[in-house]
mmCIF file of C-alpha atoms in Angstrom:
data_model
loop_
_atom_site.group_PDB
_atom_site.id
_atom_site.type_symbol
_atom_site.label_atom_id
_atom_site.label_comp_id
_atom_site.label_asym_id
_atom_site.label_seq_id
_atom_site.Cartn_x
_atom_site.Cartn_y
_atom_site.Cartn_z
ATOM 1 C CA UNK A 1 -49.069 -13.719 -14.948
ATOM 2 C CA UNK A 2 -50.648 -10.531 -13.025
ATOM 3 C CA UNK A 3 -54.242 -9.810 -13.702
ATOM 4 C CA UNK A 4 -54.277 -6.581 -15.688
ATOM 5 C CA UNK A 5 -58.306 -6.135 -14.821
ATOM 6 C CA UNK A 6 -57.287 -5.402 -11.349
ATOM 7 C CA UNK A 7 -54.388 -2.843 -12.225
ATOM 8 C CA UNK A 8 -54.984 0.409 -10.879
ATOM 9 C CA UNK A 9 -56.227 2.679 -12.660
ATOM 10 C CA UNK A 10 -53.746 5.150 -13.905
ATOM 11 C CA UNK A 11 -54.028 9.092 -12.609
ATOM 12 C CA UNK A 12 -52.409 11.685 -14.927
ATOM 13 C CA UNK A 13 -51.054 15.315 -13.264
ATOM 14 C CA UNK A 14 -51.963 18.290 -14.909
ATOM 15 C CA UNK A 15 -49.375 21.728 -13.968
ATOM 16 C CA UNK A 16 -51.062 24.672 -15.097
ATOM 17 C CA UNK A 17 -48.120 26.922 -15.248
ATOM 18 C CA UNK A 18 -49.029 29.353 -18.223
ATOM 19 C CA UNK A 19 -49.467 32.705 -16.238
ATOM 20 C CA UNK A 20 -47.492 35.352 -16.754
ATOM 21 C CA UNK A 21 -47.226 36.508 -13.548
ATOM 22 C CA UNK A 22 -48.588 40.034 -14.209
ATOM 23 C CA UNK A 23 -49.078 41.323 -10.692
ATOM 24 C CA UNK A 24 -45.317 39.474 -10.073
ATOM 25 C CA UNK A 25 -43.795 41.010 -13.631
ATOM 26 C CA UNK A 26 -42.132 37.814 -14.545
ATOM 27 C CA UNK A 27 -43.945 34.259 -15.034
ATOM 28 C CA UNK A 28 -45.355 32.425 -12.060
ATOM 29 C CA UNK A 29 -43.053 29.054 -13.541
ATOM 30 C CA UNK A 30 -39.492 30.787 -13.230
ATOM 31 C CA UNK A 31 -40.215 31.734 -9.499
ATOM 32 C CA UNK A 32 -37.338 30.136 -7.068
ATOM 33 C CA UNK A 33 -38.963 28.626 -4.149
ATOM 34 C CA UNK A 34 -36.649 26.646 -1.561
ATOM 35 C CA UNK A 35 -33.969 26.791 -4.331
ATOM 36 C CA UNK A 36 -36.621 25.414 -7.337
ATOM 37 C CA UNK A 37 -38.300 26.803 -9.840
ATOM 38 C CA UNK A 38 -42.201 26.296 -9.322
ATOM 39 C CA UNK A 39 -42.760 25.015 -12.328
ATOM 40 C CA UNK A 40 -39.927 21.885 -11.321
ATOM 41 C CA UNK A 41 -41.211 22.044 -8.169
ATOM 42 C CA UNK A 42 -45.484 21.407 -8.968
ATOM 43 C CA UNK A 43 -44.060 18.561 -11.404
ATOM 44 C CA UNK A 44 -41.901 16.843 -8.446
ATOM 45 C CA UNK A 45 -45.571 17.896 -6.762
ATOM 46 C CA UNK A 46 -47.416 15.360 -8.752
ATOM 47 C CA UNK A 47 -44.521 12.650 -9.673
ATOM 48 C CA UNK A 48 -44.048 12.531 -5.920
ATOM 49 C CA UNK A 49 -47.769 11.824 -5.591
ATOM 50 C CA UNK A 50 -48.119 8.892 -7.581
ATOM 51 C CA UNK A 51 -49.043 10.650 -11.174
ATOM 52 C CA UNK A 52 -48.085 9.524 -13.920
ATOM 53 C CA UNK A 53 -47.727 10.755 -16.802
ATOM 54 C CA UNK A 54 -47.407 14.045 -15.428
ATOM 55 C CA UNK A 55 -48.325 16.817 -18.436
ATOM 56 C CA UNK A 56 -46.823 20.865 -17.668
ATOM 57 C CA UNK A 57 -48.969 23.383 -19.571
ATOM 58 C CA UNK A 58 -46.465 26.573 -20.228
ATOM 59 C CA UNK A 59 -47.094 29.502 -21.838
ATOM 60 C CA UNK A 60 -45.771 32.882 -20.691
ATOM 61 C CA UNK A 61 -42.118 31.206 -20.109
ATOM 62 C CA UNK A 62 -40.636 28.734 -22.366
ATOM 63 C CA UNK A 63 -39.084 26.500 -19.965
ATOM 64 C CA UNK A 64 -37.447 23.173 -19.619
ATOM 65 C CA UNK A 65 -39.552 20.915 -17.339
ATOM 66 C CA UNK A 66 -37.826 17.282 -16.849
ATOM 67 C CA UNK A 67 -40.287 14.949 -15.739
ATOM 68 C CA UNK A 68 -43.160 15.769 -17.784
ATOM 69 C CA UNK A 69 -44.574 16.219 -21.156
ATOM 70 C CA UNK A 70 -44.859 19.960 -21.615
ATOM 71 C CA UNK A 71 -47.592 21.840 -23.564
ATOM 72 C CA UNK A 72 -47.669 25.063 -24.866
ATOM 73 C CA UNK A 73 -50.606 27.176 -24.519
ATOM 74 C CA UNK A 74 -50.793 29.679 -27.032
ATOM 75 C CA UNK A 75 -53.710 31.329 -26.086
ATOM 76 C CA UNK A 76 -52.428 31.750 -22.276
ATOM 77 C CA UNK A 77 -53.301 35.190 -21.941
ATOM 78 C CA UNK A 78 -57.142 33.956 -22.337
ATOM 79 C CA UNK A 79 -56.862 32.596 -18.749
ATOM 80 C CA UNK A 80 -56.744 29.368 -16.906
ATOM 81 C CA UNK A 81 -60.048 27.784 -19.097
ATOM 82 C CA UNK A 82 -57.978 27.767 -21.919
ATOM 83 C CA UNK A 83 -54.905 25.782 -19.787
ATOM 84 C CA UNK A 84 -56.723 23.685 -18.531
ATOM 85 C CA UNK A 85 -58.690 22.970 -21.873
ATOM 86 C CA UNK A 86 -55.434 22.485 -23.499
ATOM 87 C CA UNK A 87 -53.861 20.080 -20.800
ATOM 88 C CA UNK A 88 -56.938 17.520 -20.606
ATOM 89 C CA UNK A 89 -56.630 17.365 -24.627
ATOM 90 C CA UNK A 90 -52.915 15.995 -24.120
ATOM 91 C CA UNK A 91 -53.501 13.580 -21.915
ATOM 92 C CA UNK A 92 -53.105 10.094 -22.983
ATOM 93 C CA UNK A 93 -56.216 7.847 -23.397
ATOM 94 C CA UNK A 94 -55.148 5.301 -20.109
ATOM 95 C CA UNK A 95 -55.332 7.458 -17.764
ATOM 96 C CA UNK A 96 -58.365 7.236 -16.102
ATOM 97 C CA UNK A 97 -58.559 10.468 -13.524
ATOM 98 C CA UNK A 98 -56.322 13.669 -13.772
ATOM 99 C CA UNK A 99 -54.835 15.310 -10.350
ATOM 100 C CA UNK A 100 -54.849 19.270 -11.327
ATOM 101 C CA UNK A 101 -52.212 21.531 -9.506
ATOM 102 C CA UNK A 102 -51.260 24.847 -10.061
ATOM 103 C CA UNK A 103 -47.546 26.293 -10.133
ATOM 104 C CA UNK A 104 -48.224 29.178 -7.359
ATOM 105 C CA UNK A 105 -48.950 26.820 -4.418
ATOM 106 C CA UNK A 106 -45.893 25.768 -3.263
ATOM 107 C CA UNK A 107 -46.914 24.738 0.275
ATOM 108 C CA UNK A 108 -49.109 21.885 -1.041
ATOM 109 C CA UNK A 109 -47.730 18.800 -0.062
ATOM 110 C CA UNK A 110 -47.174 15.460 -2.139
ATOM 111 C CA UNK A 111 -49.519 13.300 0.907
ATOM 112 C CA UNK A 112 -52.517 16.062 -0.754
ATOM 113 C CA UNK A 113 -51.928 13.896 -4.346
ATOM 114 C CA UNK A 114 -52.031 10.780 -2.680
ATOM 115 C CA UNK A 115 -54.785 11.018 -0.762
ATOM 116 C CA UNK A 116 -57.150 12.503 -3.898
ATOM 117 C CA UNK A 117 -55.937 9.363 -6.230
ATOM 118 C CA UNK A 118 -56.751 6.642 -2.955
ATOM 119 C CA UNK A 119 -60.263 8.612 -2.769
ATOM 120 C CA UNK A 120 -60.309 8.069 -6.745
ATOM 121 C CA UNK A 121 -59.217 4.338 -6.318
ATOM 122 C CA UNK A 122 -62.188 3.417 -3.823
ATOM 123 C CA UNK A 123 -64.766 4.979 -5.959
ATOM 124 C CA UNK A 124 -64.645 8.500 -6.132
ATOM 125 C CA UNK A 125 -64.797 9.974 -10.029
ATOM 126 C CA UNK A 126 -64.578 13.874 -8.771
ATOM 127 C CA UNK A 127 -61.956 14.717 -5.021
ATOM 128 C CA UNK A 128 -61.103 18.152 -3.779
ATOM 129 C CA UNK A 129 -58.677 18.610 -1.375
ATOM 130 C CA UNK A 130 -59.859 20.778 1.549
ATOM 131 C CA UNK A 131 -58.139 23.293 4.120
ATOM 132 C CA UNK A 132 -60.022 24.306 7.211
ATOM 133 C CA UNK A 133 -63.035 22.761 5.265
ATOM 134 C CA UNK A 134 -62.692 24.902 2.234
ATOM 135 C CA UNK A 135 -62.531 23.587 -0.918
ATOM 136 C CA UNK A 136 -59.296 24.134 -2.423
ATOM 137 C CA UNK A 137 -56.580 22.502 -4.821
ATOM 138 C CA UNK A 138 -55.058 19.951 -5.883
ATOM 139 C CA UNK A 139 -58.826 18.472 -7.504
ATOM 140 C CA UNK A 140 -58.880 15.354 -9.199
ATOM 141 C CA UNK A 141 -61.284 14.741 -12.165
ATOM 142 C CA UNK A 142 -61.898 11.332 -13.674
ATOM 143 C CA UNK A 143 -62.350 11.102 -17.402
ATOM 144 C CA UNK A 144 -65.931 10.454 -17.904
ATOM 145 C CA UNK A 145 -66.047 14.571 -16.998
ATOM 146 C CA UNK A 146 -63.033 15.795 -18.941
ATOM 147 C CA UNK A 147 -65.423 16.735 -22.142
ATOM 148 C CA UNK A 148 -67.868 19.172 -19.242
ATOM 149 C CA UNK A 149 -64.877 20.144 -17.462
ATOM 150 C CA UNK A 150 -63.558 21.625 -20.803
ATOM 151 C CA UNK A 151 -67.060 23.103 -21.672
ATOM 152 C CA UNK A 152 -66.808 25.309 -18.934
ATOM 153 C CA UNK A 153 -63.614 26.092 -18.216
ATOM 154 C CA UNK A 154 -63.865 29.304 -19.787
ATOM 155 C CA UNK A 155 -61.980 32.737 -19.108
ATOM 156 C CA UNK A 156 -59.912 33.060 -16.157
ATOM 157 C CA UNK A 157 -61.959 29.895 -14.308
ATOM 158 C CA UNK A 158 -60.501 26.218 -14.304
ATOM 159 C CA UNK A 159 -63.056 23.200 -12.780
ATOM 160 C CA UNK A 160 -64.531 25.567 -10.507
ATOM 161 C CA UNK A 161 -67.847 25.565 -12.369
ATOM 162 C CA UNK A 162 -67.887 22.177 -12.651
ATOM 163 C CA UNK A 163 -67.670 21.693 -9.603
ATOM 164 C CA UNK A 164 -70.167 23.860 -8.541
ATOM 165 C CA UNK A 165 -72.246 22.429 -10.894
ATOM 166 C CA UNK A 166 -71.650 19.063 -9.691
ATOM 167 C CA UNK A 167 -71.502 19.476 -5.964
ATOM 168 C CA UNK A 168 -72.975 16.525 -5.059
ATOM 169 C CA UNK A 169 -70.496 14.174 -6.784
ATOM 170 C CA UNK A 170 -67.284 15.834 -4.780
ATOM 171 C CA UNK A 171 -65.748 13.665 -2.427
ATOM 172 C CA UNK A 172 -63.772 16.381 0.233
ATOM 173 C CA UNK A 173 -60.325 14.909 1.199
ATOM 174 C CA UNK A 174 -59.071 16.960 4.341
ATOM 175 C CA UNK A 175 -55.609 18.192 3.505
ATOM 176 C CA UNK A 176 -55.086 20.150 6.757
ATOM 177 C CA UNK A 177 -52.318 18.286 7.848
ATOM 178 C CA UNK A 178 -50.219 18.238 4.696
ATOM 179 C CA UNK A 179 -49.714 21.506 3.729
ATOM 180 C CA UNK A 180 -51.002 24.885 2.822
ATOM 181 C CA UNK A 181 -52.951 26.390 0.053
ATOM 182 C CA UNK A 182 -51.403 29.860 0.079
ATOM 183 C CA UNK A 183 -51.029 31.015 -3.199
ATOM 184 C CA UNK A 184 -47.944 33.576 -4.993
ATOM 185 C CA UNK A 185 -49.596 36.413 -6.627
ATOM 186 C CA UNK A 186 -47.523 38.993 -5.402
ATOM 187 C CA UNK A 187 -44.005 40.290 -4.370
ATOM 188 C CA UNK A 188 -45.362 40.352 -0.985
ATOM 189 C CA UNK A 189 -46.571 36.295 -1.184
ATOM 190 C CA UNK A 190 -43.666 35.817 -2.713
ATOM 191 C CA UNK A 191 -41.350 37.265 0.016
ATOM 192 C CA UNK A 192 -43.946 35.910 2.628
ATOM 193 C CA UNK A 193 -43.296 32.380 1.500
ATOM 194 C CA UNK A 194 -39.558 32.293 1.418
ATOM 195 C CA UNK A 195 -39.485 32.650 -2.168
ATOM 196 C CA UNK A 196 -37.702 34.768 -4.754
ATOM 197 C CA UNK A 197 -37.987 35.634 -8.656
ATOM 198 C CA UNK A 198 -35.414 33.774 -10.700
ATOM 199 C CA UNK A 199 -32.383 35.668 -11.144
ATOM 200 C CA UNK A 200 -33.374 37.947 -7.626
#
């Protein structure tokens, strides 16, 4: 019989995918990229990564997300704090860290995931990936922070305070080689990236 004391521990993915695109005039979730929405597309992001369960938190689009448990967000036009507040509340209680993504970074590669939930396996309880030795996303948070995380996660900001907070606990995973940051907040990203709205 397998020892279950030496199982690893079990890493959730968080999509925040709530936005409604305002700069874009449609939601940030229904964008085609490579022939997939962005919402399907962070989900296969973090499945592909090793997360499980993987939790989508919607709001501006009702959408269909196979894969994960999705969340509505009803206060989405507060800002990210409130996404993010609402996806650590529906995570189950086993798993023990949390890989946040967001839907408009579509260049970030699934190796990015893996590499935050080996730093969280040997011993790391905060990991941000980094580009060009800038903090960026995917982060991973483990749960002992989830109640601070929340606290401050207020407005338009997601860990970022935390993390600032907490700089000291942050392991930096170099991500370089595994894709790009770049995030969709325009037409012009948008058609920069290879991407198109749904239906365009």
């Amino acid at each position: 019989m397998p020892d279950r004391s030496q199982a690893a521990p079990e890493v959730a993915g968080l999509l925040l995918a709530a936005g409604g695109g305002t700069r874009l005039g449609t939601p940030k979730a229904l964008l085609e990229f490579g022939g997939e929405r962005l919402a399907d597309r962070g989900v296969r992001l973090l499945r592909d990564g090793g997360c499980r369960p993987v939790v989508v938190v919607l709001g501006a689009a009702e959408v269909a997300v196979p894969g994960a448990v999705a969340v509505r967000n009803p206060d989405w036009a507060t800002g990210m704090g409130s996404s993010l507040r609402a996806g650590l509340a529906a995570l189950p209680p086993s798993a023990e860290a949390v890989v946040i993504a967001l839907v408009d970074q579509p260049l970030i590669g699934a190796e990015a995931v893996r590499r935050l939930v080996a730093a969280h396996r040997a011993g790391a309880s905060v990991a941000v990936a980094t580009y060009g030795g800038r903090r960026r996303n995917p982060v991973l948070i483990a749960r002992p922070h989830f109640a601070e995380v929340a606290e401050l996660a207020v407005g338009d900001v997601g860990a970022r305070p935390f993390l600032r907070r907490h700089a000291g606990l942050v392991a930096e995973v170099p991500c370089d080689d595994v894709g790009d940051p770049a995030d969709i907040d325009t037409a012009d990203d948008l058609a920069r990236l290879g991407g198109r709205a749904a239906g365009g």
